PDB file of C-alpha atoms and ligand atoms in Angstrom:
ATOM      1  CA  MET A   1     229.326   7.938-219.662  1.00  0.00           C
ATOM      2  CA  ARG A   2     229.381  11.689-219.256  1.00  0.00           C
ATOM      3  CA  ALA A   3     226.418  13.523-217.827  1.00  0.00           C
ATOM      4  CA  GLU A   4     224.445  15.807-220.066  1.00  0.00           C
ATOM      5  CA  GLN A   5     225.922  19.312-220.272  1.00  0.00           C
ATOM      6  CA  GLY A   6     224.216  22.198-218.607  1.00  0.00           C
ATOM      7  CA  VAL A   7     223.210  23.648-215.224  1.00  0.00           C
ATOM      8  CA  SER A   8     220.310  21.238-214.751  1.00  0.00           C
ATOM      9  CA  ALA A   9     222.722  18.302-215.040  1.00  0.00           C
ATOM     10  CA  LYS A  10     224.815  19.292-212.070  1.00  0.00           C
ATOM     11  CA  PHE A  11     225.410  16.663-209.406  1.00  0.00           C
ATOM     12  CA  ARG A  12     223.962  13.898-211.512  1.00  0.00           C
ATOM     13  CA  ASP A  13     226.943  11.808-212.588  1.00  0.00           C
ATOM     14  CA  PRO A  14     229.240  10.479-209.824  1.00  0.00           C
ATOM     15  CA  GLU A  15     232.281  10.556-212.167  1.00  0.00           C
ATOM     16  CA  TRP A  16     231.800  13.623-214.358  1.00  0.00           C
ATOM     17  CA  THR A  17     230.691  17.136-213.736  1.00  0.00           C
ATOM     18  CA  ALA A  18     228.119  18.774-215.952  1.00  0.00           C
ATOM     19  CA  GLY A  19     230.999  20.670-217.654  1.00  0.00           C
ATOM     20  CA  GLY A  20     232.648  17.402-218.689  1.00  0.00           C
ATOM     21  CA  ASP A  21     235.468  17.367-216.052  1.00  0.00           C
ATOM     22  CA  ARG A  22     236.362  14.405-213.913  1.00  0.00           C
ATOM     23  CA  ARG A  23     234.540  14.898-210.590  1.00  0.00           C
ATOM     24  CA  ALA A  24     236.715  15.227-207.413  1.00  0.00           C
ATOM     25  CA  ALA A  25     236.782  12.163-205.192  1.00  0.00           C
ATOM     26  CA  VAL A  26     238.139  11.894-201.704  1.00  0.00           C
ATOM     27  CA  PRO A  27     240.018   8.739-200.574  1.00  0.00           C
ATOM     28  CA  LEU A  28     239.777   7.635-196.943  1.00  0.00           C
ATOM     29  CA  SER A  29     243.192   8.543-195.504  1.00  0.00           C
ATOM     30  CA  GLY A  30     242.383   6.924-192.226  1.00  0.00           C
ATOM     31  CA  LEU A  31     239.312   6.432-189.999  1.00  0.00           C
ATOM     32  CA  GLU A  32     240.129   9.087-187.435  1.00  0.00           C
ATOM     33  CA  THR A  33     236.535   9.858-186.360  1.00  0.00           C
ATOM     34  CA  LEU A  34     233.629   7.417-186.270  1.00  0.00           C
ATOM     35  CA  TRP A  35     230.242   9.100-185.907  1.00  0.00           C
ATOM     36  CA  PHE A  36     227.037   7.505-184.751  1.00  0.00           C
ATOM     37  CA  ASN A  37     223.736   9.110-185.606  1.00  0.00           C
ATOM     38  CA  THR A  38     221.577   8.224-182.676  1.00  0.00           C
ATOM     39  CA  GLY A  39     218.336   9.035-184.552  1.00  0.00           C
ATOM     40  CA  THR A  40     216.734  12.081-186.104  1.00  0.00           C
ATOM     41  CA  LEU A  41     214.093  12.715-183.452  1.00  0.00           C
ATOM     42  CA  CYS A  42     214.713  15.980-181.613  1.00  0.00           C
ATOM     43  CA  ASN A  43     212.893  18.047-178.964  1.00  0.00           C
ATOM     44  CA  LEU A  44     213.359  21.115-181.230  1.00  0.00           C
ATOM     45  CA  ALA A  45     212.526  21.708-184.921  1.00  0.00           C
ATOM     46  CA  CYS A  46     215.050  24.358-185.824  1.00  0.00           C
ATOM     47  CA  ARG A  47     214.730  26.397-188.939  1.00  0.00           C
ATOM     48  CA  ASP A  48     217.253  25.077-191.472  1.00  0.00           C
ATOM     49  CA  CYS A  49     218.327  22.071-189.443  1.00  0.00           C
ATOM     50  CA  TYR A  50     220.631  20.443-191.940  1.00  0.00           C
ATOM     51  CA  ILE A  51     219.220  17.008-191.152  1.00  0.00           C
ATOM     52  CA  GLU A  52     215.579  18.193-190.847  1.00  0.00           C
ATOM     53  CA  SER A  53     215.244  16.888-187.327  1.00  0.00           C
ATOM     54  CA  GLY A  54     212.225  17.419-185.175  1.00  0.00           C
ATOM     55  CA  PRO A  55     209.738  15.755-182.879  1.00  0.00           C
ATOM     56  CA  ARG A  56     208.221  13.799-185.838  1.00  0.00           C
ATOM     57  CA  ASN A  57     211.227  12.967-188.068  1.00  0.00           C
ATOM     58  CA  ASP A  58     212.219   9.413-187.326  1.00  0.00           C
ATOM     59  CA  ARG A  59     213.678   8.653-190.749  1.00  0.00           C
ATOM     60  CA  LEU A  60     216.832   7.693-188.890  1.00  0.00           C
ATOM     61  CA  ALA A  61     215.767   5.382-186.090  1.00  0.00           C
ATOM     62  CA  TYR A  62     217.204   5.260-182.592  1.00  0.00           C
ATOM     63  CA  LEU A  63     220.476   3.347-182.875  1.00  0.00           C
ATOM     64  CA  ARG A  64     220.803   0.580-180.306  1.00  0.00           C
ATOM     65  CA  ARG A  65     223.763  -0.052-178.002  1.00  0.00           C
ATOM     66  CA  ASP A  66     224.434  -3.545-179.416  1.00  0.00           C
ATOM     67  CA  GLU A  67     224.501  -2.090-182.972  1.00  0.00           C
ATOM     68  CA  ALA A  68     226.984   0.637-182.009  1.00  0.00           C
ATOM     69  CA  ARG A  69     229.068  -1.861-180.113  1.00  0.00           C
ATOM     70  CA  ARG A  70     229.570  -4.008-183.186  1.00  0.00           C
ATOM     71  CA  PHE A  71     231.155  -1.016-184.983  1.00  0.00           C
ATOM     72  CA  LEU A  72     233.311  -0.108-181.960  1.00  0.00           C
ATOM     73  CA  ASP A  73     234.582  -3.732-181.815  1.00  0.00           C
ATOM     74  CA  GLU A  74     235.369  -3.683-185.544  1.00  0.00           C
ATOM     75  CA  ALA A  75     237.139  -0.342-185.204  1.00  0.00           C
ATOM     76  CA  GLY A  76     239.120  -1.740-182.225  1.00  0.00           C
ATOM     77  CA  ARG A  77     240.341  -4.696-184.330  1.00  0.00           C
ATOM     78  CA  ASN A  78     241.151  -2.871-187.571  1.00  0.00           C
ATOM     79  CA  HIS A  79     241.465   0.925-187.066  1.00  0.00           C
ATOM     80  CA  PRO A  80     244.285   1.824-184.620  1.00  0.00           C
ATOM     81  CA  GLU A  81     244.146   5.345-186.067  1.00  0.00           C
ATOM     82  CA  LEU A  82     240.691   5.951-184.699  1.00  0.00           C
ATOM     83  CA  ALA A  83     241.070   8.854-182.267  1.00  0.00           C
ATOM     84  CA  GLU A  84     237.546  10.146-181.733  1.00  0.00           C
ATOM     85  CA  ILE A  85     233.937   8.758-181.486  1.00  0.00           C
ATOM     86  CA  GLY A  86     231.162  11.228-182.130  1.00  0.00           C
ATOM     87  CA  PHE A  87     227.429  11.065-181.407  1.00  0.00           C
ATOM     88  CA  THR A  88     225.022  13.294-183.284  1.00  0.00           C
ATOM     89  CA  GLY A  89     221.259  13.344-183.979  1.00  0.00           C
ATOM     90  CA  GLY A  90     218.628  14.670-183.670  1.00  0.00           C
ATOM     91  CA  GLU A  91     219.194  15.135-180.034  1.00  0.00           C
ATOM     92  CA  PRO A  92     221.386  12.277-178.878  1.00  0.00           C
ATOM     93  CA  PHE A  93     220.129  12.432-175.227  1.00  0.00           C
ATOM     94  CA  MET A  94     216.595  11.407-176.453  1.00  0.00           C
ATOM     95  CA  ASN A  95     217.910   8.007-177.481  1.00  0.00           C
ATOM     96  CA  PRO A  96     217.130   5.476-174.679  1.00  0.00           C
ATOM     97  CA  ASP A  97     220.523   3.737-175.193  1.00  0.00           C
ATOM     98  CA  ILE A  98     222.650   6.876-175.213  1.00  0.00           C
ATOM     99  CA  LEU A  99     224.309   6.325-171.807  1.00  0.00           C
ATOM    100  CA  GLY A 100     225.284   2.724-172.683  1.00  0.00           C
ATOM    101  CA  MET A 101     226.658   3.806-176.059  1.00  0.00           C
ATOM    102  CA  LEU A 102     228.672   6.579-174.406  1.00  0.00           C
ATOM    103  CA  GLU A 103     230.040   4.165-171.783  1.00  0.00           C
ATOM    104  CA  ASP A 104     231.149   1.725-174.472  1.00  0.00           C
ATOM    105  CA  ALA A 105     232.711   4.512-176.542  1.00  0.00           C
ATOM    106  CA  LEU A 106     234.606   5.943-173.601  1.00  0.00           C
ATOM    107  CA  ALA A 107     235.715   2.415-172.529  1.00  0.00           C
ATOM    108  CA  THR A 108     237.606   2.131-175.851  1.00  0.00           C
ATOM    109  CA  GLY A 109     239.935   4.885-174.548  1.00  0.00           C
ATOM    110  CA  ARG A 110     239.023   7.280-177.430  1.00  0.00           C
ATOM    111  CA  ARG A 111     237.906  10.855-177.026  1.00  0.00           C
ATOM    112  CA  THR A 112     234.158  10.922-177.225  1.00  0.00           C
ATOM    113  CA  LEU A 113     232.099  13.858-178.460  1.00  0.00           C
ATOM    114  CA  VAL A 114     228.317  14.459-178.193  1.00  0.00           C
ATOM    115  CA  LEU A 115     226.546  17.158-180.130  1.00  0.00           C
ATOM    116  CA  THR A 116     223.579  18.403-178.045  1.00  0.00           C
ATOM    117  CA  ASN A 117     221.294  21.354-177.611  1.00  0.00           C
ATOM    118  CA  ALA A 118     221.812  20.956-173.792  1.00  0.00           C
ATOM    119  CA  MET A 119     218.123  21.281-173.136  1.00  0.00           C
ATOM    120  CA  LYS A 120     215.751  19.030-171.151  1.00  0.00           C
ATOM    121  CA  PRO A 121     216.756  15.667-172.694  1.00  0.00           C
ATOM    122  CA  MET A 122     220.345  16.201-171.538  1.00  0.00           C
ATOM    123  CA  GLN A 123     219.319  17.744-168.222  1.00  0.00           C
ATOM    124  CA  ARG A 124     217.212  14.705-167.355  1.00  0.00           C
ATOM    125  CA  LEU A 125     220.453  12.705-167.353  1.00  0.00           C
ATOM    126  CA  LYS A 126     222.492  14.916-165.010  1.00  0.00           C
ATOM    127  CA  ALA A 127     223.365  12.223-162.452  1.00  0.00           C
ATOM    128  CA  PRO A 128     224.589   9.542-164.904  1.00  0.00           C
ATOM    129  CA  LEU A 129     226.437  12.139-166.965  1.00  0.00           C
ATOM    130  CA  LEU A 130     228.284  13.324-163.870  1.00  0.00           C
ATOM    131  CA  ALA A 131     229.203   9.675-163.103  1.00  0.00           C
ATOM    132  CA  LEU A 132     230.492   9.121-166.658  1.00  0.00           C
ATOM    133  CA  ASN A 133     232.533  12.333-166.625  1.00  0.00           C
ATOM    134  CA  ARG A 134     234.091  11.295-163.285  1.00  0.00           C
ATOM    135  CA  ARG A 135     234.860   7.765-164.486  1.00  0.00           C
ATOM    136  CA  PHE A 136     236.491   8.928-167.708  1.00  0.00           C
ATOM    137  CA  PRO A 137     238.093  12.266-166.819  1.00  0.00           C
ATOM    138  CA  GLY A 138     238.842  14.538-169.765  1.00  0.00           C
ATOM    139  CA  MET A 139     237.613  12.041-172.343  1.00  0.00           C
ATOM    140  CA  LEU A 140     234.063  13.336-172.877  1.00  0.00           C
ATOM    141  CA  THR A 141     233.265  16.543-174.708  1.00  0.00           C
ATOM    142  CA  LEU A 142     229.772  18.062-175.045  1.00  0.00           C
ATOM    143  CA  ARG A 143     229.418  20.353-178.060  1.00  0.00           C
ATOM    144  CA  VAL A 144     226.503  22.617-177.421  1.00  0.00           C
ATOM    145  CA  SER A 145     224.734  24.449-180.264  1.00  0.00           C
ATOM    146  CA  VAL A 146     224.463  28.174-179.577  1.00  0.00           C
ATOM    147  CA  ASP A 147     223.532  29.468-183.011  1.00  0.00           C
ATOM    148  CA  HIS A 148     224.316  33.090-182.057  1.00  0.00           C
ATOM    149  CA  HIS A 149     225.605  34.712-178.914  1.00  0.00           C
ATOM    150  CA  ALA A 150     222.506  36.902-178.825  1.00  0.00           C
ATOM    151  CA  GLN A 151     219.279  35.405-177.532  1.00  0.00           C
ATOM    152  CA  ALA A 152     217.056  36.918-180.245  1.00  0.00           C
ATOM    153  CA  ARG A 153     219.072  35.414-183.114  1.00  0.00           C
ATOM    154  CA  HIS A 154     219.448  31.985-181.438  1.00  0.00           C
ATOM    155  CA  GLU A 155     215.685  31.925-180.900  1.00  0.00           C
ATOM    156  CA  GLU A 156     215.011  33.079-184.491  1.00  0.00           C
ATOM    157  CA  LEU A 157     216.181  29.620-185.553  1.00  0.00           C
ATOM    158  CA  ARG A 158     215.320  27.564-182.520  1.00  0.00           C
ATOM    159  CA  GLY A 159     212.058  29.015-181.288  1.00  0.00           C
ATOM    160  CA  GLN A 160     210.958  31.141-178.368  1.00  0.00           C
ATOM    161  CA  GLY A 161     212.095  29.864-175.022  1.00  0.00           C
ATOM    162  CA  SER A 162     214.944  27.817-176.407  1.00  0.00           C
ATOM    163  CA  TRP A 163     217.638  30.189-175.071  1.00  0.00           C
ATOM    164  CA  ARG A 164     216.836  29.921-171.441  1.00  0.00           C
ATOM    165  CA  SER A 165     216.764  26.139-171.315  1.00  0.00           C
ATOM    166  CA  MET A 166     220.037  25.953-173.319  1.00  0.00           C
ATOM    167  CA  MET A 167     221.711  28.412-171.007  1.00  0.00           C
ATOM    168  CA  GLU A 168     220.550  26.393-167.962  1.00  0.00           C
ATOM    169  CA  GLY A 169     222.109  23.252-169.473  1.00  0.00           C
ATOM    170  CA  LEU A 170     225.298  25.027-170.494  1.00  0.00           C
ATOM    171  CA  ALA A 171     225.737  26.662-167.060  1.00  0.00           C
ATOM    172  CA  TRP A 172     225.309  23.254-165.451  1.00  0.00           C
ATOM    173  CA  LEU A 173     227.994  21.760-167.716  1.00  0.00           C
ATOM    174  CA  VAL A 174     230.416  24.593-166.914  1.00  0.00           C
ATOM    175  CA  ASP A 175     229.694  24.385-163.147  1.00  0.00           C
ATOM    176  CA  ASN A 176     230.417  20.675-163.178  1.00  0.00           C
ATOM    177  CA  ASP A 177     233.718  20.859-165.131  1.00  0.00           C
ATOM    178  CA  PHE A 178     232.665  19.102-168.292  1.00  0.00           C
ATOM    179  CA  THR A 179     234.807  19.696-171.347  1.00  0.00           C
ATOM    180  CA  ILE A 180     232.679  21.920-173.577  1.00  0.00           C
ATOM    181  CA  ALA A 181     232.686  23.168-177.104  1.00  0.00           C
ATOM    182  CA  ILE A 182     230.265  25.648-178.599  1.00  0.00           C
ATOM    183  CA  ALA A 183     228.911  25.336-182.110  1.00  0.00           C
ATOM    184  CA  GLY A 184     227.900  28.694-183.667  1.00  0.00           C
ATOM    185  CA  ARG A 185     226.695  29.724-187.100  1.00  0.00           C
ATOM    186  CA  ARG A 186     227.810  32.361-189.596  1.00  0.00           C
ATOM    187  CA  ARG A 187     224.540  33.328-191.181  1.00  0.00           C
ATOM    188  CA  TRP A 188     223.943  36.938-190.244  1.00  0.00           C
ATOM    189  CA  GLY A 189     226.574  38.606-192.376  1.00  0.00           C
ATOM    190  CA  GLU A 190     228.876  39.675-189.512  1.00  0.00           C
ATOM    191  CA  THR A 191     232.675  39.420-189.667  1.00  0.00           C
ATOM    192  CA  GLU A 192     234.264  36.501-187.951  1.00  0.00           C
ATOM    193  CA  GLU A 193     235.994  38.892-185.634  1.00  0.00           C
ATOM    194  CA  ALA A 194     232.685  40.409-184.488  1.00  0.00           C
ATOM    195  CA  ILE A 195     231.185  36.981-184.005  1.00  0.00           C
ATOM    196  CA  ARG A 196     234.132  35.753-181.994  1.00  0.00           C
ATOM    197  CA  ASP A 197     233.974  38.912-179.869  1.00  0.00           C
ATOM    198  CA  GLY A 198     230.358  38.316-179.151  1.00  0.00           C
ATOM    199  CA  TYR A 199     230.870  34.745-178.102  1.00  0.00           C
ATOM    200  CA  GLY A 200     233.835  35.904-176.023  1.00  0.00           C
ATOM    201  CA  VAL A 201     231.458  38.012-173.909  1.00  0.00           C
ATOM    202  CA  LEU A 202     229.167  34.994-173.468  1.00  0.00           C
ATOM    203  CA  PHE A 203     232.129  32.805-172.563  1.00  0.00           C
ATOM    204  CA  ASP A 204     233.198  35.219-169.928  1.00  0.00           C
ATOM    205  CA  ARG A 205     229.719  35.448-168.515  1.00  0.00           C
ATOM    206  CA  LEU A 206     229.574  31.667-168.180  1.00  0.00           C
ATOM    207  CA  GLY A 207     233.145  31.197-166.966  1.00  0.00           C
ATOM    208  CA  LEU A 208     233.788  29.128-170.113  1.00  0.00           C
ATOM    209  CA  ARG A 209     236.885  30.953-171.275  1.00  0.00           C
ATOM    210  CA  ARG A 210     238.624  30.000-168.084  1.00  0.00           C
ATOM    211  CA  GLN A 211     237.907  26.379-168.855  1.00  0.00           C
ATOM    212  CA  GLY A 212     239.361  26.745-172.405  1.00  0.00           C
ATOM    213  CA  GLY A 213     235.917  26.144-174.057  1.00  0.00           C
ATOM    214  CA  ASP A 214     236.248  25.853-177.855  1.00  0.00           C
ATOM    215  CA  LEU A 215     234.207  27.709-180.422  1.00  0.00           C
ATOM    216  CA  VAL A 216     233.415  26.064-183.793  1.00  0.00           C
ATOM    217  CA  LEU A 217     231.723  28.279-186.406  1.00  0.00           C
ATOM    218  CA  PHE A 218     229.867  26.638-189.256  1.00  0.00           C
ATOM    219  CA  PRO A 219     229.304  28.112-192.726  1.00  0.00           C
ATOM    220  CA  GLU A 220     225.758  28.407-193.957  1.00  0.00           C
ATOM    221  CA  MET A 221     224.211  26.279-196.692  1.00  0.00           C
ATOM    222  CA  ASP A 222     221.686  28.077-198.891  1.00  0.00           C
ATOM    223  CA  PRO A 223     219.463  25.564-200.777  1.00  0.00           C
ATOM    224  CA  GLU A 224     218.649  28.145-203.445  1.00  0.00           C
ATOM    225  CA  ALA A 225     222.292  29.323-204.141  1.00  0.00           C
ATOM    226  CA  GLU A 226     223.997  28.479-207.371  1.00  0.00           C
ATOM    227  CA  VAL A 227     226.817  26.171-206.402  1.00  0.00           C
ATOM    228  CA  PRO A 228     229.736  25.062-208.632  1.00  0.00           C
ATOM    229  CA  GLU A 229     230.630  21.459-208.972  1.00  0.00           C
ATOM    230  CA  ILE A 230     234.019  20.335-207.699  1.00  0.00           C
ATOM    231  CA  SER A 231     236.303  18.702-210.286  1.00  0.00           C
ATOM    232  CA  GLU A 232     239.741  17.282-209.789  1.00  0.00           C
ATOM    233  CA  ARG A 233     241.214  20.487-211.114  1.00  0.00           C
ATOM    234  CA  CYS A 234     239.536  22.470-208.342  1.00  0.00           C
ATOM    235  CA  TRP A 235     241.910  21.224-205.684  1.00  0.00           C
ATOM    236  CA  GLY A 236     244.853  22.986-207.408  1.00  0.00           C
ATOM    237  CA  ILE A 237     242.847  26.059-208.267  1.00  0.00           C
ATOM    238  CA  LEU A 238     241.518  26.415-204.740  1.00  0.00           C
ATOM    239  CA  GLY A 239     244.788  25.379-203.059  1.00  0.00           C
ATOM    240  CA  LYS A 240     242.930  22.861-201.053  1.00  0.00           C
ATOM    241  CA  ARG A 241     243.736  19.157-200.354  1.00  0.00           C
ATOM    242  CA  PRO A 242     241.347  16.230-200.581  1.00  0.00           C
ATOM    243  CA  ASP A 243     242.393  15.152-197.105  1.00  0.00           C
ATOM    244  CA  SER A 244     241.094  18.417-195.610  1.00  0.00           C
ATOM    245  CA  VAL A 245     237.431  17.407-195.936  1.00  0.00           C
ATOM    246  CA  MET A 246     235.521  15.349-193.454  1.00  0.00           C
ATOM    247  CA  CYS A 247     235.035  12.237-195.526  1.00  0.00           C
ATOM    248  CA  ALA A 248     238.868  11.785-195.778  1.00  0.00           C
ATOM    249  CA  THR A 249     238.928  10.834-192.144  1.00  0.00           C
ATOM    250  CA  SER A 250     235.363  10.056-190.978  1.00  0.00           C
ATOM    251  CA  ARG A 251     232.380   7.898-191.567  1.00  0.00           C
ATOM    252  CA  MET A 252     228.893   7.855-189.891  1.00  0.00           C
ATOM    253  CA  VAL A 253     226.788   4.874-188.812  1.00  0.00           C
ATOM    254  CA  VAL A 254     223.006   5.294-189.047  1.00  0.00           C
ATOM    255  CA  ARG A 255     219.966   3.000-188.977  1.00  0.00           C
ATOM    256  CA  ARG A 256     217.222   3.952-191.366  1.00  0.00           C
ATOM    257  CA  LYS A 257     213.629   3.588-190.228  1.00  0.00           C
ATOM    258  CA  GLU A 258     212.422   0.051-190.741  1.00  0.00           C
ATOM    259  CA  ALA A 259     215.896  -1.171-191.784  1.00  0.00           C
ATOM    260  CA  ASP A 260     216.984  -4.303-189.954  1.00  0.00           C
ATOM    261  CA  ARG A 261     220.569  -3.167-189.538  1.00  0.00           C
ATOM    262  CA  PRO A 262     222.719  -0.019-189.635  1.00  0.00           C
ATOM    263  CA  VAL A 263     224.680   1.236-192.611  1.00  0.00           C
ATOM    264  CA  VAL A 264     227.757   3.436-192.838  1.00  0.00           C
ATOM    265  CA  LEU A 265     227.583   6.756-194.649  1.00  0.00           C
ATOM    266  CA  SER A 266     230.399   8.893-196.001  1.00  0.00           C
ATOM    267  CA  CYS A 267     229.954  11.652-193.490  1.00  0.00           C
ATOM    268  CA  THR A 268     227.458  13.360-191.184  1.00  0.00           C
ATOM    269  CA  LEU A 269     226.047  15.788-193.728  1.00  0.00           C
ATOM    270  CA  LEU A 270     224.297  13.605-196.268  1.00  0.00           C
ATOM    271  CA  ALA A 271     222.015  11.307-194.257  1.00  0.00           C
ATOM    272  CA  TYR A 272     219.314  10.729-196.872  1.00  0.00           C
ATOM    273  CA  ASP A 273     221.092  10.488-200.173  1.00  0.00           C
ATOM    274  CA  PRO A 274     221.562   6.810-201.021  1.00  0.00           C
ATOM    275  CA  GLN A 275     224.660   7.368-203.128  1.00  0.00           C
ATOM    276  CA  PHE A 276     226.592   8.240-199.961  1.00  0.00           C
ATOM    277  CA  GLU A 277     225.667   4.903-198.329  1.00  0.00           C
ATOM    278  CA  MET A 278     228.877   2.972-198.413  1.00  0.00           C
ATOM    279  CA  GLY A 279     228.356  -0.468-196.760  1.00  0.00           C
ATOM    280  CA  ALA A 280     227.229  -2.350-193.723  1.00  0.00           C
ATOM    281  CA  THR A 281     230.690  -2.794-192.052  1.00  0.00           C
ATOM    282  CA  LEU A 282     233.720  -0.576-191.720  1.00  0.00           C
ATOM    283  CA  ALA A 283     235.677  -2.943-193.937  1.00  0.00           C
ATOM    284  CA  GLU A 284     233.256  -2.089-196.807  1.00  0.00           C
ATOM    285  CA  VAL A 285     233.524   1.712-196.581  1.00  0.00           C
ATOM    286  CA  ALA A 286     237.156   2.533-197.325  1.00  0.00           C
ATOM    287  CA  ARG A 287     236.603   3.388-201.010  1.00  0.00           C
ATOM    288  CA  PRO A 288     236.873   7.022-202.182  1.00  0.00           C
ATOM    289  CA  VAL A 289     233.848   9.268-201.931  1.00  0.00           C
ATOM    290  CA  SER A 290     232.737  11.017-205.066  1.00  0.00           C
ATOM    291  CA  LEU A 291     231.857  14.729-204.305  1.00  0.00           C
ATOM    292  CA  ASN A 292     228.520  14.482-206.070  1.00  0.00           C
ATOM    293  CA  HIS A 293     226.366  16.692-203.883  1.00  0.00           C
ATOM    294  CA  ARG A 294     225.914  20.482-203.528  1.00  0.00           C
ATOM    295  CA  PHE A 295     226.872  20.222-199.834  1.00  0.00           C
ATOM    296  CA  CYS A 296     230.269  18.868-200.839  1.00  0.00           C
ATOM    297  CA  ALA A 297     230.960  22.035-202.683  1.00  0.00           C
ATOM    298  CA  GLU A 298     229.053  24.546-200.550  1.00  0.00           C
ATOM    299  CA  PHE A 299     229.940  23.328-197.078  1.00  0.00           C
ATOM    300  CA  CYS A 300     233.138  21.336-197.350  1.00  0.00           C
ATOM    301  CA  VAL A 301     235.228  22.535-200.230  1.00  0.00           C
ATOM    302  CA  LEU A 302     234.197  26.189-200.633  1.00  0.00           C
ATOM    303  CA  GLY A 303     232.672  26.749-197.165  1.00  0.00           C
ATOM    304  CA  GLY A 304     235.805  25.565-195.464  1.00  0.00           C
ATOM    305  CA  ALA A 305     234.214  23.372-192.816  1.00  0.00           C
ATOM    306  CA  SER A 306     236.637  20.621-191.715  1.00  0.00           C
ATOM    307  CA  CYS A 307     235.296  19.842-188.332  1.00  0.00           C
ATOM    308  CA  GLY A 308     232.755  17.075-188.303  1.00  0.00           C
ATOM    309  CA  GLY A 309     229.183  16.809-187.245  1.00  0.00           C
ATOM    310  CA  GLY A 310     227.575  19.679-189.174  1.00  0.00           C
ATOM    311  CA  GLY A 311     225.310  21.953-187.330  1.00  0.00           C
ATOM    312  CA  HIS A 312     223.046  20.617-184.656  1.00  0.00           C
TER     313      HIS A 312
HETATM  314  S1  LIG B   1     229.450  16.624-197.776  1.00  0.00           S
HETATM  315 FE1  LIG B   1     231.623  16.904-197.381  1.00  0.00          FE
HETATM  316  S2  LIG B   1     232.270  15.247-196.041  1.00  0.00           S
HETATM  317 FE2  LIG B   1     230.264  14.676-196.982  1.00  0.00          FE
HETATM  318  S3  LIG B   1     230.783  13.478-198.834  1.00  0.00           S
HETATM  319 FE3  LIG B   1     230.612  15.620-199.417  1.00  0.00          FE
HETATM  320  S4  LIG B   1     232.689  16.505-199.288  1.00  0.00           S
HETATM  321 FE4  LIG B   1     232.638  14.568-198.133  1.00  0.00          FE
HETATM  322  S1  LIG B   2     219.602  21.803-185.314  1.00  0.00           S
HETATM  323 FE1  LIG B   2     219.971  20.319-183.699  1.00  0.00          FE
HETATM  324  S2  LIG B   2     218.557  20.957-182.052  1.00  0.00           S
HETATM  325 FE2  LIG B   2     217.809  21.877-183.889  1.00  0.00          FE
HETATM  326  S3  LIG B   2     216.304  20.431-184.786  1.00  0.00           S
HETATM  327 FE3  LIG B   2     218.281  20.017-185.697  1.00  0.00          FE
HETATM  328  S4  LIG B   2     219.149  18.421-184.442  1.00  0.00           S
HETATM  329 FE4  LIG B   2     217.536  19.326-183.220  1.00  0.00          FE
END
């Protein structure tokens, strides 16, 4: 049945847009990245955190090692295409099982990525992280959120004092030869060239360019902005392919507060919307994802973000 016409009816019907077109859907072309959300608790409460993390948000509970391992085992049996295992939060290093989960992920022989703010929770684990990085050389990447290359702008979102602790953590990672990526944001109206130049200066200061540190820039999501829906026709109009968005190649495991087992979501961006909950095992989650959320349009299809994890 078609949704009611009109602006207020946007993102209501999984199959039809408010304008009466068939809504775009994305088939899983292969499970190339499996994300684990370690829990939404975080030592920071950043402005506009896409998953609303903070010291009191435990809507996604701490995932346990045995729970993550069940999915790693299933992926090992059925998904030879799996190339990368990602951990996001919240702040993953606050999860008491994080080291065990990282060890299990790395032991599968896949690249393993952790999104972190590099502050105290990570710094408390320096010794075991060094040991893991030595045991699995080149397999572990830490992606550190540096919202802007200028302290004032980073702290505008993350709070006063957040820059210094982040920089201490980042410098430690550089000094100890971890593979590092930086996640920045494009929210201050600067050109991409200016942003990249600014980060370049920071990379030089830290010695990060020498190590080939990567920079990932995320588009902004404005909850008030008017966003078009994405219909099947949009792919052709925009010159974009369904397999370019994250849910074509990824899924994310979460455990909701008070749930007795984890579930698998379409992607890292829509943690609370039940329509993106796809099943309890990887076998159940291969069906296409209907792009029935404003983030699908704003962030993935029009914003051009193809790299997983969202902001952190
Ligand atoms: S937000 Fe992006 S990755 Fe997630 S379901 Fe929508 S299009 Fe797919
Ligand atoms: S953006 Fe990252 S560091 Fe900030 S509150 Fe959200 S999860 Fe925590």
